[in-house]
C-alpha atoms as a PDB file:
ATOM      1  CA  MET A   1      97.381  50.528 275.567  1.00  0.00           C
ATOM      2  CA  VAL A   2     100.214  50.235 273.028  1.00  0.00           C
ATOM      3  CA  ASP A   3     102.287  47.831 275.173  1.00  0.00           C
ATOM      4  CA  ALA A   4      99.519  45.209 274.956  1.00  0.00           C
ATOM      5  CA  LEU A   5      99.570  45.223 271.144  1.00  0.00           C
ATOM      6  CA  PRO A   6     101.359  42.588 269.049  1.00  0.00           C
ATOM      7  CA  ALA A   7     104.914  43.590 268.073  1.00  0.00           C
ATOM      8  CA  ARG A   8     103.969  44.387 264.455  1.00  0.00           C
ATOM      9  CA  SER A   9     101.086  46.573 265.623  1.00  0.00           C
ATOM     10  CA  ARG A  10     103.372  48.468 268.006  1.00  0.00           C
ATOM     11  CA  LEU A  11     105.496  49.453 264.980  1.00  0.00           C
ATOM     12  CA  VAL A  12     102.354  50.678 263.221  1.00  0.00           C
ATOM     13  CA  ALA A  13     101.259  52.609 266.342  1.00  0.00           C
ATOM     14  CA  ALA A  14     104.673  54.276 266.560  1.00  0.00           C
ATOM     15  CA  SER A  15     104.445  55.278 262.904  1.00  0.00           C
ATOM     16  CA  LEU A  16     100.955  56.722 263.428  1.00  0.00           C
ATOM     17  CA  GLU A  17     102.143  58.680 266.450  1.00  0.00           C
ATOM     18  CA  ALA A  18     105.156  60.027 264.551  1.00  0.00           C
ATOM     19  CA  ALA A  19     102.821  61.178 261.762  1.00  0.00           C
ATOM     20  CA  GLY A  20     100.470  62.861 264.238  1.00  0.00           C
ATOM     21  CA  ILE A  21      97.571  60.573 263.368  1.00  0.00           C
ATOM     22  CA  PRO A  22      95.335  59.974 266.390  1.00  0.00           C
ATOM     23  CA  GLY A  23      93.762  56.672 265.255  1.00  0.00           C
ATOM     24  CA  GLU A  24      94.076  54.083 268.007  1.00  0.00           C
ATOM     25  CA  ILE A  25      94.767  50.488 267.025  1.00  0.00           C
ATOM     26  CA  ILE A  26      92.026  48.122 268.174  1.00  0.00           C
ATOM     27  CA  VAL A  27      92.451  44.387 268.651  1.00  0.00           C
ATOM     28  CA  LEU A  28      89.498  42.441 267.274  1.00  0.00           C
ATOM     29  CA  PRO A  29      88.448  39.146 268.890  1.00  0.00           C
ATOM     30  CA  ASP A  30      88.362  37.381 265.507  1.00  0.00           C
ATOM     31  CA  ALA A  31      90.671  37.779 262.519  1.00  0.00           C
ATOM     32  CA  ALA A  32      89.473  40.324 259.971  1.00  0.00           C
ATOM     33  CA  SER A  33      91.727  39.259 257.118  1.00  0.00           C
ATOM     34  CA  THR A  34      89.286  40.349 254.397  1.00  0.00           C
ATOM     35  CA  ALA A  35      87.431  43.608 253.810  1.00  0.00           C
ATOM     36  CA  ALA A  36      84.091  41.866 254.334  1.00  0.00           C
ATOM     37  CA  LEU A  37      85.171  40.402 257.684  1.00  0.00           C
ATOM     38  CA  ALA A  38      86.616  43.733 258.837  1.00  0.00           C
ATOM     39  CA  ALA A  39      83.489  45.657 257.790  1.00  0.00           C
ATOM     40  CA  ALA A  40      81.235  43.177 259.613  1.00  0.00           C
ATOM     41  CA  ALA A  41      83.368  43.327 262.767  1.00  0.00           C
ATOM     42  CA  LEU A  42      83.364  47.137 262.760  1.00  0.00           C
ATOM     43  CA  GLY A  43      79.790  47.703 261.578  1.00  0.00           C
ATOM     44  CA  VAL A  44      80.865  49.836 258.606  1.00  0.00           C
ATOM     45  CA  GLU A  45      80.398  49.679 254.837  1.00  0.00           C
ATOM     46  CA  VAL A  46      82.868  47.394 253.090  1.00  0.00           C
ATOM     47  CA  GLY A  47      83.924  50.367 250.938  1.00  0.00           C
ATOM     48  CA  ALA A  48      85.268  52.118 254.060  1.00  0.00           C
ATOM     49  CA  ILE A  49      87.850  49.373 254.541  1.00  0.00           C
ATOM     50  CA  ALA A  50      91.231  50.392 253.124  1.00  0.00           C
ATOM     51  CA  ASN A  51      92.682  47.096 251.900  1.00  0.00           C
ATOM     52  CA  SER A  52      96.478  47.049 251.816  1.00  0.00           C
ATOM     53  CA  LEU A  53      97.358  44.975 248.767  1.00  0.00           C
ATOM     54  CA  VAL A  54     100.963  44.340 247.827  1.00  0.00           C
ATOM     55  CA  PHE A  55     101.806  43.858 244.173  1.00  0.00           C
ATOM     56  CA  TRP A  56     105.090  43.448 242.305  1.00  0.00           C
ATOM     57  CA  SER A  57     105.912  45.780 239.424  1.00  0.00           C
ATOM     58  CA  ASP A  58     109.111  46.847 237.726  1.00  0.00           C
ATOM     59  CA  GLY A  59     111.175  44.753 240.149  1.00  0.00           C
ATOM     60  CA  GLU A  60     109.791  46.320 243.325  1.00  0.00           C
ATOM     61  CA  PRO A  61     106.823  46.087 245.678  1.00  0.00           C
ATOM     62  CA  LEU A  62     103.868  48.366 245.040  1.00  0.00           C
ATOM     63  CA  LEU A  63     101.395  48.939 247.864  1.00  0.00           C
ATOM     64  CA  VAL A  64      97.859  49.679 246.704  1.00  0.00           C
ATOM     65  CA  MET A  65      95.458  50.992 249.336  1.00  0.00           C
ATOM     66  CA  THR A  66      92.125  50.128 247.776  1.00  0.00           C
ATOM     67  CA  SER A  67      88.528  50.375 248.892  1.00  0.00           C
ATOM     68  CA  GLY A  68      87.207  47.024 250.044  1.00  0.00           C
ATOM     69  CA  ALA A  69      84.259  47.523 247.693  1.00  0.00           C
ATOM     70  CA  HIS A  70      86.139  46.539 244.538  1.00  0.00           C
ATOM     71  CA  ARG A  71      89.141  44.832 242.962  1.00  0.00           C
ATOM     72  CA  VAL A  72      92.223  46.481 241.503  1.00  0.00           C
ATOM     73  CA  ASP A  73      92.343  46.556 237.697  1.00  0.00           C
ATOM     74  CA  THR A  74      96.080  45.890 237.460  1.00  0.00           C
ATOM     75  CA  ALA A  75      96.324  46.370 233.678  1.00  0.00           C
ATOM     76  CA  ALA A  76      94.594  49.766 233.773  1.00  0.00           C
ATOM     77  CA  LEU A  77      96.570  50.837 236.848  1.00  0.00           C
ATOM     78  CA  ALA A  78      99.884  49.878 235.212  1.00  0.00           C
ATOM     79  CA  GLU A  79      98.943  51.966 232.189  1.00  0.00           C
ATOM     80  CA  ARG A  80      97.915  54.970 234.338  1.00  0.00           C
ATOM     81  CA  LEU A  81     101.156  54.769 236.309  1.00  0.00           C
ATOM     82  CA  GLY A  82     103.366  54.153 233.267  1.00  0.00           C
ATOM     83  CA  ARG A  83     104.659  50.897 234.788  1.00  0.00           C
ATOM     84  CA  GLY A  84     105.241  47.412 233.492  1.00  0.00           C
ATOM     85  CA  ALA A  85     102.879  44.612 234.452  1.00  0.00           C
ATOM     86  CA  ILE A  86     101.501  44.687 237.990  1.00  0.00           C
ATOM     87  CA  ARG A  87     101.199  41.236 239.559  1.00  0.00           C
ATOM     88  CA  ARG A  88     100.046  40.113 242.999  1.00  0.00           C
ATOM     89  CA  ALA A  89     103.068  39.632 245.276  1.00  0.00           C
ATOM     90  CA  THR A  90     103.699  36.200 246.777  1.00  0.00           C
ATOM     91  CA  PRO A  91     103.181  35.767 250.531  1.00  0.00           C
ATOM     92  CA  GLU A  92     106.969  35.708 250.901  1.00  0.00           C
ATOM     93  CA  GLN A  93     107.340  38.970 248.960  1.00  0.00           C
ATOM     94  CA  VAL A  94     104.601  40.598 251.052  1.00  0.00           C
ATOM     95  CA  LEU A  95     106.282  39.596 254.302  1.00  0.00           C
ATOM     96  CA  ALA A  96     109.721  40.703 253.078  1.00  0.00           C
ATOM     97  CA  ALA A  97     108.423  44.086 251.868  1.00  0.00           C
ATOM     98  CA  THR A  98     106.157  44.905 254.807  1.00  0.00           C
ATOM     99  CA  GLY A  99     107.219  42.710 257.727  1.00  0.00           C
ATOM    100  CA  GLN A 100     103.503  41.923 258.042  1.00  0.00           C
ATOM    101  CA  PRO A 101     101.394  38.908 257.027  1.00  0.00           C
ATOM    102  CA  ILE A 102      98.801  38.921 254.256  1.00  0.00           C
ATOM    103  CA  GLY A 103      95.458  39.826 255.797  1.00  0.00           C
ATOM    104  CA  GLY A 104      97.074  42.190 258.283  1.00  0.00           C
ATOM    105  CA  VAL A 105      99.221  44.490 256.142  1.00  0.00           C
ATOM    106  CA  ALA A 106      99.042  48.057 257.420  1.00  0.00           C
ATOM    107  CA  PRO A 107      99.678  51.139 255.294  1.00  0.00           C
ATOM    108  CA  THR A 108     102.718  51.904 257.481  1.00  0.00           C
ATOM    109  CA  GLY A 109     105.212  50.315 259.868  1.00  0.00           C
ATOM    110  CA  HIS A 110     107.225  48.625 257.115  1.00  0.00           C
ATOM    111  CA  PRO A 111     111.003  48.063 257.129  1.00  0.00           C
ATOM    112  CA  ALA A 112     111.347  50.654 254.321  1.00  0.00           C
ATOM    113  CA  ALA A 113     109.015  53.083 252.564  1.00  0.00           C
ATOM    114  CA  LEU A 114     106.959  51.508 249.775  1.00  0.00           C
ATOM    115  CA  THR A 115     105.754  53.126 246.584  1.00  0.00           C
ATOM    116  CA  THR A 116     102.051  53.497 247.341  1.00  0.00           C
ATOM    117  CA  VAL A 117      98.884  54.175 245.402  1.00  0.00           C
ATOM    118  CA  VAL A 118      95.740  55.259 247.277  1.00  0.00           C
ATOM    119  CA  ASP A 119      92.348  54.489 245.744  1.00  0.00           C
ATOM    120  CA  GLU A 120      90.480  57.726 245.053  1.00  0.00           C
ATOM    121  CA  ASP A 121      87.199  55.994 246.004  1.00  0.00           C
ATOM    122  CA  LEU A 122      88.274  55.975 249.664  1.00  0.00           C
ATOM    123  CA  ALA A 123      87.802  59.773 249.685  1.00  0.00           C
ATOM    124  CA  ALA A 124      84.019  59.220 249.768  1.00  0.00           C
ATOM    125  CA  PHE A 125      84.200  58.145 253.430  1.00  0.00           C
ATOM    126  CA  ASP A 126      84.640  60.446 256.430  1.00  0.00           C
ATOM    127  CA  GLU A 127      86.392  57.629 258.269  1.00  0.00           C
ATOM    128  CA  ILE A 128      88.202  54.640 256.819  1.00  0.00           C
ATOM    129  CA  TRP A 129      89.710  51.619 258.528  1.00  0.00           C
ATOM    130  CA  ALA A 130      93.026  49.928 257.787  1.00  0.00           C
ATOM    131  CA  ALA A 131      94.785  46.843 259.115  1.00  0.00           C
ATOM    132  CA  GLY A 132      97.135  47.417 262.018  1.00  0.00           C
ATOM    133  CA  GLY A 133      99.926  44.962 261.153  1.00  0.00           C
ATOM    134  CA  THR A 134      98.109  41.705 261.989  1.00  0.00           C
ATOM    135  CA  PRO A 135      94.796  40.131 260.903  1.00  0.00           C
ATOM    136  CA  HIS A 136      93.385  40.947 264.372  1.00  0.00           C
ATOM    137  CA  THR A 137      94.240  44.668 264.472  1.00  0.00           C
ATOM    138  CA  VAL A 138      92.687  47.698 262.751  1.00  0.00           C
ATOM    139  CA  PHE A 139      92.677  51.469 263.146  1.00  0.00           C
ATOM    140  CA  PRO A 140      90.621  54.418 261.874  1.00  0.00           C
ATOM    141  CA  LEU A 141      91.885  57.382 259.903  1.00  0.00           C
ATOM    142  CA  THR A 142      90.733  59.843 257.281  1.00  0.00           C
ATOM    143  CA  PHE A 143      91.486  59.729 253.568  1.00  0.00           C
ATOM    144  CA  ASP A 144      93.781  62.759 253.856  1.00  0.00           C
ATOM    145  CA  GLU A 145      95.631  61.133 256.758  1.00  0.00           C
ATOM    146  CA  LEU A 146      96.091  57.951 254.702  1.00  0.00           C
ATOM    147  CA  VAL A 147      97.545  59.879 251.774  1.00  0.00           C
ATOM    148  CA  ARG A 148      99.873  61.822 254.078  1.00  0.00           C
ATOM    149  CA  LEU A 149     100.891  58.727 256.060  1.00  0.00           C
ATOM    150  CA  THR A 150     101.810  56.727 252.968  1.00  0.00           C
ATOM    151  CA  GLY A 151     103.051  59.528 250.731  1.00  0.00           C
ATOM    152  CA  GLY A 152     100.801  57.798 248.219  1.00  0.00           C
ATOM    153  CA  THR A 153      99.653  58.853 244.787  1.00  0.00           C
ATOM    154  CA  VAL A 154      95.867  59.128 244.532  1.00  0.00           C
ATOM    155  CA  GLU A 155      94.550  57.164 241.535  1.00  0.00           C
ATOM    156  CA  ARG A 156      91.530  55.329 240.243  1.00  0.00           C
ATOM    157  CA  VAL A 157      92.394  51.665 240.800  1.00  0.00           C
ATOM    158  CA  ALA A 158      89.248  49.787 239.744  1.00  0.00           C
END
């Protein structure tokens, strides 16, 4: 039931509904603020977790939806995208850009659209899981739904 969700997760649920994505947000009993914790809680491979990582590049936030199985190679990604240096955003920058805390950043439900990159490795999974706006909330979707939801550019990020 959407009304029982935290406020941030209700924004994410509304965004999913508007995009026609059926994934229902689930509230986990324990925080799943890392890909490993989320994978363990859901009983899925860590690679099927779509980590929402916020970086700062060229004076703006850059959301990278990456597989939980690896780290983002920021230098290589900057070169592929033709951007200046890509640096991890501060917790304050993450909150300002997304309205959501680190460990719970969803791919949607932000105050304004973010430039987004989607890790091509996520395409290997029939179902992927993303944070739902808090460290206790997650939802399932497909790779194609993630790309459509975010308007993201598909790239190799590792």
